[in-house]
């Protein structure tokens, strides 16, 4: 582990996330897809504790994570729960809403009930895991589990708890569309620290609290939200990252060399443009394909000298919008190849619809002359961090095209930034990127890789655990002060312990002391 142990580093962690990090795939136990697992798995390998998550329908999971003592706490869900909680509320309501309503969020009362019920199950299982490890930090992840922090607090008052959101938080105007918006905010404010990838998302969250909880006597003070009972919830900006050392290692493994040789043969005499994503409508895959099409239309010479390879890992294919996306992507690939394949030559667009191992991905990253990361909105995007790391490890001079609407764009100013909504502009940005000199590109890759190495996922974890420990300690000090000098009146103001401020009156029946119970 990088760095020295600081506050919180030597404590066990009970991670609570929708998915467990492993599932049973075609080749036995495989890593679950997505950025959250990529980031958290190596971290949990260095921290004792437990990982509470949905078993994804897999039975016979190992009791601990391979290569570590982390206990797996699998949660089984019924088919109806998967449909209504995961496909429904998480991925057809919250996912589009939090991604700036880029697809229309669907609001269904039955989905909300399922979300609440499943969050309650997670909260209970997490509390039980914490009962077994009372010195652990509870660390709850992502939009699928936004009620869990408050549920843990109700079961284990004083439990140090952090929440990290792996996706964007939209402007208050968009978040306010959610019929259950106050319950979600209340759930999150059960944590000691609520953290985001960027200052923009954090600011949006704070402004959402001000706008939507103003009748609840909460107060935003700087970066904190002060609740009516005086407890302060800290917010933090903490851009997530990758295990840079692990990807550097993959870059130079003999298997990778071998894969690169085979791929180099396949793409002989072609400049390789690469896209690597979960098949998700936020990723701008359609815009990317249309930009490549324009490029080929404008430059007939490129039809036999470049290849664009899109690797898409299947995702959420029980959700209507994802199924439609798959069909649309396949139609575009077919159309472009139909139009621009020169007789006797290879097709210009290649498409793989499958998951690959990190080592296999490293070979593609190593060979690609350009990586096109063009999301319409993306909380962070780890693929670009993986690419610059592998390129740098092999002394490559690849170029990174990076949407300005990713969290990563803030951190990687040396990338060629682009606006994927401007498809024609994007096609020109690709041309521009390919025209940069190898020295310029290599220097940019080196600078970005250095940043990713310095701010790797281990540092992210250390900082987050320290932040949670610090915030929880401040809250318990406040409670101790309250006990030592109890307030004698109800009108002590927002920080007066144990009392609602006079203006707010007394808690009403059915409300938690100092904070309200989520409504149905
Ligand atoms: P998200 O969290 O939205 O999926 P990120 O870019 O943050 O997006 O993380 C995606 C993760 O999934 C990366 O670690 C990447 O390596 C991995 N990934 C993407 N495509 C594939 C694929 N085809 N096969 C295996 N892993 C993939
Ligand atoms: O990063 C957002 C996220 O939902 C993560 O929680 C998860 O790692 C990834 O996308 C994959 O999503 P799912 O678990 O729905 O396949």
Coordinates of C-alpha atoms and ligand atoms in Angstrom, one line a residue:
X1 CA 0.0 0.0 0.0
X2 CA 1.3 3.5 -0.9
X3 CA 2.1 6.0 1.8
X4 CA 2.1 5.7 5.6
X5 CA -0.7 4.6 7.7
X6 CA -2.7 7.6 8.9
X7 CA -6.0 7.9 10.8
X8 CA -8.4 5.2 9.7
X9 CA -5.9 3.2 7.7
X10 CA -5.4 0.4 10.2
X11 CA -9.1 0.0 10.8
X12 CA -11.2 -2.7 9.0
X13 CA -13.6 -1.6 6.4
X14 CA -17.1 -2.9 5.7
X15 CA -17.8 -1.9 2.1
X16 CA -21.4 -1.9 1.1
X17 CA -21.9 -1.8 -2.7
X18 CA -24.6 -3.0 -5.0
X19 CA -22.4 -5.7 -6.5
X20 CA -19.9 -8.1 -5.0
X21 CA -16.6 -7.9 -6.9
X22 CA -16.7 -11.4 -8.3
X23 CA -19.2 -13.4 -10.2
X24 CA -19.3 -16.7 -12.0
X25 CA -18.6 -16.1 -15.7
X26 CA -17.7 -18.3 -18.7
X27 CA -14.1 -18.7 -17.4
X28 CA -14.9 -19.4 -13.7
X29 CA -14.7 -16.6 -11.2
X30 CA -14.4 -13.3 -12.9
X31 CA -14.2 -9.7 -11.8
X32 CA -17.6 -7.9 -12.0
X33 CA -17.7 -5.2 -14.6
X34 CA -17.6 -1.5 -14.0
X35 CA -15.5 1.2 -12.4
X36 CA -16.5 0.7 -8.8
X37 CA -15.2 -2.9 -8.7
X38 CA -12.0 -1.9 -10.6
X39 CA -11.3 0.7 -8.0
X40 CA -12.3 -1.0 -4.8
X41 CA -11.1 -4.6 -5.4
X42 CA -7.3 -3.9 -4.9
X43 CA -8.1 -1.7 -2.0
X44 CA -10.1 -4.3 -0.1
X45 CA -7.2 -6.7 -0.7
X46 CA -5.1 -4.4 1.6
X47 CA -7.8 -3.9 4.2
X48 CA -9.4 -6.5 6.4
X49 CA -13.1 -6.4 6.7
X50 CA -16.1 -7.4 4.7
X51 CA -17.8 -6.6 1.4
X52 CA -21.6 -6.6 1.5
X53 CA -23.3 -6.8 -2.0
X54 CA -25.8 -8.5 -4.2
X55 CA -24.7 -11.9 -5.4
X56 CA -26.0 -11.2 -8.9
X57 CA -27.8 -14.5 -8.9
X58 CA -24.5 -16.4 -8.4
X59 CA -24.6 -19.3 -6.0
X60 CA -21.7 -20.9 -4.2
X61 CA -19.6 -17.7 -3.8
X62 CA -16.3 -18.2 -1.9
X63 CA -16.5 -17.0 1.7
X64 CA -13.6 -14.6 1.2
X65 CA -12.2 -12.5 -1.7
X66 CA -9.5 -14.5 -3.5
X67 CA -6.1 -13.2 -2.4
X68 CA -7.4 -11.5 0.7
X69 CA -9.2 -12.1 4.0
X70 CA -12.1 -9.9 3.1
X71 CA -15.3 -11.7 3.9
X72 CA -18.0 -11.7 1.2
X73 CA -21.5 -11.0 2.5
X74 CA -23.7 -12.0 -0.4
X75 CA -27.3 -10.7 -0.6
X76 CA -29.8 -12.7 -2.7
X77 CA -32.6 -10.8 -4.4
X78 CA -35.8 -12.1 -5.8
X79 CA -36.6 -11.7 -9.5
X80 CA -39.1 -9.0 -8.7
X81 CA -36.5 -7.1 -6.6
X82 CA -34.0 -7.3 -9.4
X83 CA -36.6 -6.0 -11.8
X84 CA -37.9 -3.2 -9.7
X85 CA -34.9 -2.2 -7.6
X86 CA -31.9 -2.8 -10.0
X87 CA -33.3 -2.5 -13.5
X88 CA -36.1 -0.1 -12.5
X89 CA -35.3 2.4 -9.8
X90 CA -31.5 2.2 -9.9
X91 CA -31.0 2.1 -13.7
X92 CA -34.2 3.5 -15.3
X93 CA -34.9 6.2 -12.7
X94 CA -31.7 7.3 -10.8
X95 CA -29.1 6.5 -13.5
X96 CA -30.6 8.7 -16.2
X97 CA -31.6 11.4 -13.6
X98 CA -28.2 11.7 -12.1
X99 CA -26.7 11.8 -15.6
X100 CA -28.4 15.1 -16.4
X101 CA -31.6 13.3 -17.5
X102 CA -29.8 12.5 -20.8
X103 CA -32.4 9.8 -21.2
X104 CA -35.8 10.5 -19.7
X105 CA -35.9 9.1 -16.1
X106 CA -38.9 6.8 -15.5
X107 CA -40.8 7.3 -12.2
X108 CA -42.7 4.3 -10.8
X109 CA -44.0 4.1 -7.3
X110 CA -43.5 0.3 -7.2
X111 CA -39.8 0.7 -8.2
X112 CA -39.4 3.2 -5.3
X113 CA -40.9 0.7 -2.8
X114 CA -38.5 -2.0 -4.0
X115 CA -35.5 0.4 -3.8
X116 CA -36.5 1.2 -0.2
X117 CA -37.0 -2.4 0.7
X118 CA -33.7 -3.6 -0.9
X119 CA -31.8 -0.7 0.8
X120 CA -33.3 -1.8 4.1
X121 CA -32.0 -5.4 3.5
X122 CA -28.5 -3.9 2.7
X123 CA -28.7 -1.7 5.8
X124 CA -29.5 -4.6 8.0
X125 CA -26.8 -6.9 6.6
X126 CA -24.3 -4.1 6.8
X127 CA -25.2 -3.4 10.4
X128 CA -24.8 -7.1 11.2
X129 CA -21.4 -7.2 9.6
X130 CA -20.5 -4.1 11.6
X131 CA -21.7 -5.8 14.8
X132 CA -19.1 -8.5 14.1
X133 CA -16.4 -5.8 13.6
X134 CA -17.3 -2.9 15.8
X135 CA -14.1 -1.0 15.1
X136 CA -14.7 -1.0 11.4
X137 CA -15.5 2.0 9.1
X138 CA -18.7 1.6 7.1
X139 CA -18.2 2.7 3.6
X140 CA -21.3 2.8 1.4
X141 CA -21.0 3.1 -2.4
X142 CA -23.1 4.6 -5.2
X143 CA -26.5 5.5 -6.3
X144 CA -28.1 2.1 -5.8
X145 CA -27.7 2.4 -2.0
X146 CA -28.4 6.0 -1.1
X147 CA -30.8 5.2 1.8
X148 CA -28.2 2.9 3.5
X149 CA -26.2 5.5 5.4
X150 CA -29.2 6.7 7.4
X151 CA -30.4 3.1 7.9
X152 CA -26.9 2.2 9.4
X153 CA -27.1 5.2 11.6
X154 CA -30.6 4.2 12.9
X155 CA -29.2 0.7 13.8
X156 CA -25.8 1.8 15.0
X157 CA -25.7 5.3 16.2
X158 CA -22.2 6.8 16.2
X159 CA -20.9 4.3 13.6
X160 CA -18.3 6.1 11.4
X161 CA -19.8 6.0 8.0
X162 CA -18.8 7.3 4.6
X163 CA -20.7 7.4 1.3
X164 CA -19.1 7.8 -2.1
X165 CA -21.1 8.6 -5.2
X166 CA -19.5 7.1 -8.3
X167 CA -21.7 9.0 -10.8
X168 CA -22.4 12.7 -11.2
X169 CA -24.8 14.7 -9.1
X170 CA -26.9 16.9 -11.4
X171 CA -28.0 20.5 -10.9
X172 CA -30.7 21.0 -8.2
X173 CA -33.2 21.7 -10.9
X174 CA -32.8 18.3 -12.4
X175 CA -32.5 16.4 -9.1
X176 CA -35.7 18.2 -7.9
X177 CA -37.7 16.2 -10.5
X178 CA -37.4 13.1 -8.4
X179 CA -40.7 12.4 -6.5
X180 CA -38.7 10.9 -3.6
X181 CA -36.0 13.5 -3.6
X182 CA -36.2 14.3 0.1
X183 CA -35.9 10.7 1.2
X184 CA -32.8 10.3 -0.9
X185 CA -31.1 13.3 0.6
X186 CA -32.1 12.2 4.1
X187 CA -30.7 8.8 3.4
X188 CA -27.3 10.2 2.3
X189 CA -27.1 12.6 5.2
X190 CA -26.9 9.7 7.6
X191 CA -23.2 9.5 6.6
X192 CA -20.4 11.4 8.3
X193 CA -18.9 12.2 4.9
X194 CA -20.6 12.3 1.5
X195 CA -18.0 12.4 -1.3
X196 CA -18.1 13.1 -5.0
X197 CA -15.6 13.0 -7.9
X198 CA -15.6 16.7 -8.6
X199 CA -16.4 20.1 -7.0
X200 CA -19.2 20.6 -9.5
X201 CA -21.1 17.5 -8.3
X202 CA -20.4 18.3 -4.7
X203 CA -21.7 21.9 -5.2
X204 CA -24.8 20.6 -7.0
X205 CA -25.5 18.3 -4.0
X206 CA -25.1 21.1 -1.5
X207 CA -27.4 23.4 -3.5
X208 CA -29.9 20.5 -3.7
X209 CA -29.9 20.3 0.1
X210 CA -30.5 24.0 0.4
X211 CA -33.3 24.0 -2.1
X212 CA -35.1 20.8 -1.1
X213 CA -34.6 20.6 2.7
X214 CA -35.1 24.2 3.6
X215 CA -38.2 23.4 5.6
X216 CA -36.2 20.9 7.7
X217 CA -33.9 23.5 9.2
X218 CA -30.7 22.2 7.8
X219 CA -28.0 24.7 7.2
X220 CA -25.1 24.6 4.7
X221 CA -22.0 25.9 6.3
X222 CA -19.1 25.9 3.9
X223 CA -18.6 22.3 2.8
X224 CA -20.8 20.9 5.6
X225 CA -24.5 20.3 6.0
X226 CA -25.6 21.0 9.6
X227 CA -28.7 19.0 10.7
X228 CA -31.3 20.2 13.1
X229 CA -29.8 18.0 15.8
X230 CA -26.4 19.8 15.4
X231 CA -24.6 16.9 13.6
X232 CA -22.5 18.1 10.7
X233 CA -22.2 16.0 7.6
X234 CA -19.0 16.8 5.7
X235 CA -18.9 16.8 1.9
X236 CA -15.7 16.0 0.0
X237 CA -14.3 16.0 -3.5
X238 CA -12.3 12.9 -4.1
X239 CA -11.6 11.9 -7.8
X240 CA -11.4 8.1 -7.9
X241 CA -8.5 6.4 -9.7
X242 CA -7.0 3.0 -10.7
X243 CA -4.4 0.7 -9.4
X244 CA -1.7 2.2 -11.6
X245 CA 1.0 -0.2 -10.5
X246 CA -1.2 -3.2 -11.5
X247 CA -1.9 -1.8 -15.0
X248 CA 1.8 -0.9 -15.4
X249 CA 2.5 -4.6 -14.6
X250 CA -0.1 -5.8 -17.1
X251 CA 1.5 -3.6 -19.7
X252 CA 4.8 -5.6 -19.6
X253 CA 3.6 -9.1 -18.9
X254 CA 4.7 -11.8 -21.5
X255 CA 1.0 -12.6 -22.3
X256 CA 0.5 -9.0 -23.1
X257 CA 3.5 -9.0 -25.5
X258 CA 2.1 -12.0 -27.1
X259 CA -1.4 -10.5 -27.5
X260 CA 0.1 -7.3 -28.9
X261 CA 2.0 -9.3 -31.5
X262 CA -1.2 -10.9 -32.7
X263 CA -3.1 -7.7 -32.7
X264 CA -0.4 -5.8 -34.5
X265 CA -0.6 -8.4 -37.2
X266 CA -4.4 -8.1 -37.5
X267 CA -4.2 -4.3 -37.7
X268 CA -1.0 -4.2 -39.8
X269 CA -0.6 -0.9 -41.8
X270 CA -3.5 0.7 -40.0
X271 CA -3.7 3.4 -37.5
X272 CA -5.8 2.0 -34.6
X273 CA -8.5 4.1 -32.9
X274 CA -10.0 2.4 -29.9
X275 CA -13.1 2.8 -27.7
X276 CA -13.6 0.7 -24.5
X277 CA -16.8 1.1 -22.5
X278 CA -19.7 -0.6 -20.9
X279 CA -22.4 -0.4 -23.5
X280 CA -24.2 2.6 -21.9
X281 CA -26.0 5.5 -23.5
X282 CA -24.0 7.9 -21.4
X283 CA -20.7 6.9 -23.1
X284 CA -21.3 8.7 -26.4
X285 CA -20.7 5.6 -28.5
X286 CA -23.2 6.6 -31.2
X287 CA -21.6 10.1 -31.5
X288 CA -18.2 8.5 -31.7
X289 CA -19.3 6.2 -34.5
X290 CA -20.9 9.1 -36.4
X291 CA -17.7 11.1 -36.0
X292 CA -15.6 8.2 -37.4
X293 CA -18.1 8.0 -40.2
X294 CA -17.6 11.7 -41.0
X295 CA -13.9 11.2 -40.9
X296 CA -14.1 8.4 -43.5
X297 CA -16.5 10.3 -45.6
X298 CA -14.2 13.4 -45.7
X299 CA -11.0 11.4 -46.2
X300 CA -11.3 8.5 -48.6
X301 CA -7.6 7.7 -48.0
X302 CA -8.4 6.8 -44.4
X303 CA -10.8 4.0 -45.4
X304 CA -7.9 1.6 -45.8
X305 CA -5.4 3.2 -43.4
X306 CA -7.3 3.5 -40.1
X307 CA -9.3 1.0 -38.1
X308 CA -11.8 2.0 -35.4
X309 CA -12.3 -0.8 -32.8
X310 CA -15.1 -0.5 -30.3
X311 CA -15.0 -2.9 -27.4
X312 CA -18.2 -2.9 -25.5
X313 CA -18.9 -4.9 -22.3
X314 CA -22.5 -6.0 -22.1
X315 CA -24.4 -4.0 -19.4
X316 CA -27.9 -3.9 -18.0
X317 CA -29.4 -5.5 -21.0
X318 CA -32.7 -6.1 -19.3
X319 CA -33.3 -2.3 -19.4
X320 CA -35.1 -1.1 -22.5
X321 CA -32.8 1.8 -23.2
X322 CA -29.7 -0.5 -23.1
X323 CA -31.3 -3.0 -25.5
X324 CA -32.2 -0.2 -27.9
X325 CA -28.6 1.2 -27.7
X326 CA -27.2 -2.2 -28.6
X327 CA -29.4 -2.4 -31.7
X328 CA -28.5 1.1 -32.7
X329 CA -24.8 0.6 -32.3
X330 CA -24.9 -2.6 -34.4
X331 CA -26.9 -0.8 -37.1
X332 CA -24.3 2.1 -37.3
X333 CA -21.4 -0.3 -37.4
X334 CA -23.0 -2.3 -40.2
X335 CA -23.9 0.9 -42.2
X336 CA -20.5 2.5 -41.9
X337 CA -18.7 -0.7 -43.0
X338 CA -21.2 -1.2 -45.8
X339 CA -20.4 2.3 -47.0
X340 CA -16.7 2.6 -46.5
X341 CA -15.1 -0.9 -46.8
X342 CA -12.9 -0.9 -49.9
X343 CA -13.4 -4.1 -51.9
X344 CA -10.6 -6.6 -51.0
X345 CA -9.7 -4.6 -47.8
X346 CA -10.5 -5.1 -44.1
X347 CA -13.5 -3.3 -42.7
X348 CA -12.8 0.1 -41.1
X349 CA -15.0 -0.5 -38.0
X350 CA -14.5 -3.5 -35.7
X351 CA -16.9 -4.2 -32.9
X352 CA -16.4 -6.6 -29.9
X353 CA -19.4 -7.1 -27.7
X354 CA -17.8 -8.8 -24.7
X355 CA -15.9 -8.4 -21.5
X356 CA -12.1 -8.9 -21.5
X357 CA -9.6 -9.4 -18.7
X358 CA -7.5 -6.4 -17.6
X359 CA -4.4 -8.1 -19.2
X360 CA -6.2 -8.4 -22.5
X361 CA -7.4 -4.8 -22.3
X362 CA -3.8 -3.8 -21.6
X363 CA -2.7 -5.2 -25.0
X364 CA -5.4 -3.2 -26.8
X365 CA -4.4 -0.1 -24.9
X366 CA -0.8 -0.6 -25.8
X367 CA -1.4 -1.0 -29.5
X368 CA -4.0 1.8 -29.9
X369 CA -2.7 5.0 -31.5
X370 CA -5.7 6.9 -30.1
X371 CA -8.3 6.2 -27.4
X372 CA -11.6 7.9 -28.0
X373 CA -13.3 8.6 -24.6
X374 CA -16.4 10.6 -25.6
X375 CA -19.1 10.3 -22.9
X376 CA -22.0 12.7 -23.0
X377 CA -21.5 12.7 -19.2
X378 CA -19.4 10.4 -17.0
X379 CA -18.8 10.7 -13.3
X380 CA -15.1 10.0 -13.7
X381 CA -14.1 7.5 -16.4
X382 CA -11.3 5.1 -15.5
X383 CA -10.7 3.7 -19.0
X384 CA -8.7 6.8 -19.9
X385 CA -6.5 6.5 -16.8
X386 CA -5.8 2.8 -17.7
X387 CA -4.9 3.8 -21.2
X388 CA -2.3 6.5 -20.3
X389 CA -0.8 4.2 -17.7
X390 CA -0.3 1.4 -20.2
X391 CA 0.9 3.7 -23.0
X392 CA 3.4 5.3 -20.7
X393 CA 4.7 1.9 -19.4
X394 CA 5.5 0.9 -22.9
X395 CA 6.9 4.2 -24.0
X396 CA 4.0 4.7 -26.3
X397 CA 3.0 7.8 -28.1
X398 CA -0.8 7.3 -28.2
X399 CA -3.2 10.2 -28.0
X400 CA -6.1 10.5 -25.6
X401 CA -9.3 12.2 -26.9
X402 CA -11.3 13.0 -23.8
X403 CA -14.8 14.4 -23.5
X404 CA -14.9 17.6 -21.5
X405 CA -18.0 16.1 -19.8
X406 CA -16.1 13.5 -17.8
X407 CA -14.8 13.9 -14.3
X408 CA -11.4 12.9 -15.6
X409 CA -11.2 15.9 -17.9
X410 CA -10.6 18.1 -14.8
X411 CA -7.6 16.0 -13.9
X412 CA -6.1 15.4 -17.3
X413 CA -5.7 18.7 -19.0
X414 CA -3.0 17.3 -21.4
X415 CA -5.6 15.2 -23.2
X416 CA -7.2 16.5 -26.4
X417 CA -10.5 17.6 -25.0
X418 CA -13.6 17.4 -27.1
X419 CA -17.3 18.1 -27.1
X420 CA -19.0 14.8 -28.2
X421 CA -22.4 16.6 -28.8
X422 CA -20.6 18.4 -31.7
X423 CA -20.2 15.3 -33.9
X424 CA -18.5 17.1 -36.8
X425 CA -16.3 19.0 -34.4
X426 CA -15.4 15.7 -32.9
X427 CA -14.4 14.2 -36.2
X428 CA -12.0 17.2 -36.7
X429 CA -10.6 16.8 -33.2
X430 CA -9.8 13.2 -34.1
X431 CA -7.9 14.4 -37.2
X432 CA -6.2 17.0 -35.1
X433 CA -5.1 14.5 -32.5
X434 CA -3.7 12.1 -35.1
X435 CA -1.7 15.0 -36.6
X436 CA 0.2 15.8 -33.4
X437 CA 3.8 14.9 -33.4
X438 CA 4.9 11.7 -31.6
X439 CA 7.0 13.9 -29.2
X440 CA 4.0 16.0 -28.2
X441 CA 1.9 13.0 -27.7
X442 CA 4.5 11.1 -25.7
X443 CA 5.0 14.1 -23.4
X444 CA 1.2 14.4 -22.8
X445 CA 1.0 10.7 -22.1
X446 CA 3.9 10.9 -19.6
X447 CA 2.4 13.9 -17.8
X448 CA -1.0 12.2 -17.5
X449 CA 0.5 8.9 -16.4
X450 CA 2.5 10.7 -13.7
X451 CA -0.7 12.3 -12.4
X452 CA -2.5 8.9 -12.3
X453 CA 0.5 7.3 -10.6
X454 CA 0.6 10.0 -7.9
X455 CA -3.1 10.0 -7.4
X456 CA -3.8 6.3 -7.6
X457 CA -6.6 4.4 -6.0
X458 CA -4.6 3.7 -2.8
X459 CA -4.2 7.3 -2.2
X460 CA -7.9 7.9 -2.8
X461 CA -8.7 5.2 -0.2
X462 CA -6.3 6.6 2.4
X463 CA -7.7 10.1 2.0
X464 CA -11.3 8.9 2.1
X465 CA -10.8 6.7 5.2
X466 CA -8.9 9.5 7.0
X467 CA -11.7 12.0 6.1
X468 CA -14.4 9.6 7.4
X469 CA -12.5 9.0 10.6
X470 CA -11.9 12.7 11.1
X471 CA -15.5 13.6 10.6
X472 CA -16.9 10.8 12.8
X473 CA -14.4 11.8 15.5
X474 CA -15.7 15.4 15.4
X475 CA -19.3 14.2 15.7
X476 CA -18.5 12.0 18.7
X477 CA -16.7 14.9 20.3
X478 CA -19.8 17.0 19.9
X479 CA -21.9 14.2 21.5
X480 CA -19.4 14.0 24.4
X481 CA -19.6 17.8 24.8
X482 CA -23.4 17.6 24.8
X483 CA -23.3 14.9 27.5
X484 CA -20.9 17.0 29.6
X485 CA -22.9 20.2 29.5
X486 CA -26.5 19.5 28.5
X487 CA -28.5 22.4 27.1
X488 CA -31.3 23.5 29.4
X489 CA -33.6 25.1 26.8
X490 CA -35.1 24.1 23.4
X491 CA -34.1 27.3 21.7
X492 CA -30.4 26.8 21.5
X493 CA -29.9 27.3 17.8
X494 CA -28.8 24.9 15.1
X495 CA -25.8 23.7 17.0
X496 CA -27.6 23.3 20.3
X497 CA -27.2 19.6 21.0
X498 CA -30.3 17.5 21.3
X499 CA -32.8 20.2 20.6
X500 CA -34.5 21.4 17.6
X501 CA -34.0 25.2 17.2
X502 CA -36.9 27.2 18.7
X503 CA -38.0 28.3 15.3
X504 CA -38.6 24.7 14.2
X505 CA -40.6 23.7 17.2
X506 CA -40.4 20.3 18.7
X507 CA -40.0 17.1 16.7
X508 CA -43.3 15.8 15.5
X509 CA -44.5 12.3 16.3
X510 CA -43.1 9.8 13.9
X511 CA -39.9 11.7 13.3
X512 CA -36.5 10.6 14.4
X513 CA -35.1 12.8 17.1
X514 CA -33.6 15.8 15.4
X515 CA -34.0 14.3 11.9
X516 CA -37.0 13.1 10.1
X517 CA -38.0 9.6 9.1
X518 CA -38.2 9.1 5.3
X519 CA -41.7 9.3 4.0
X520 CA -43.2 6.5 2.0
Ligands
LIG1 P1 -18.2 2.7 -15.5 O1 -18.0 2.8 -14.1 O2 -19.3 3.6 -16.0 O3 -18.4 1.3 -16.1 P2 -15.4 3.5 -15.9 O4 -14.7 3.9 -17.1 O5 -15.2 4.3 -14.7 O6 -16.9 3.3 -16.3 O7 -15.0 2.0 -15.6 C1 -15.1 1.0 -16.5 C2 -14.2 -0.2 -16.0 O8 -14.7 -1.4 -16.7 C3 -12.8 0.0 -16.4 O9 -12.0 -0.5 -15.3 C4 -12.6 -0.8 -17.6 O10 -11.3 -1.4 -17.7 C5 -13.6 -1.9 -17.5 N1 -14.1 -2.3 -18.8 C6 -14.6 -1.5 -19.8 N2 -14.9 -2.2 -20.9 C7 -14.5 -3.5 -20.6 C8 -14.5 -4.7 -21.3 N3 -15.0 -4.8 -22.6 N4 -14.1 -5.8 -20.7 C9 -13.6 -5.7 -19.5 N5 -13.6 -4.6 -18.7 C10 -14.0 -3.5 -19.3
LIG2 O1 -19.9 3.6 -11.9 C1 -21.3 3.4 -12.0 C2 -21.7 2.0 -11.9 O2 -23.0 1.8 -11.7 C3 -21.0 1.3 -10.7 O3 -21.8 1.2 -9.6 C4 -20.7 0.0 -11.4 O4 -19.4 -0.3 -11.1 C5 -20.8 0.1 -12.9 O5 -21.4 1.3 -13.1 C6 -21.4 -1.1 -13.5 O6 -22.8 -1.1 -13.4 P1 -23.6 -2.4 -13.1 O7 -23.2 -2.9 -11.7 O8 -25.0 -2.0 -13.1 O9 -23.2 -3.4 -14.1

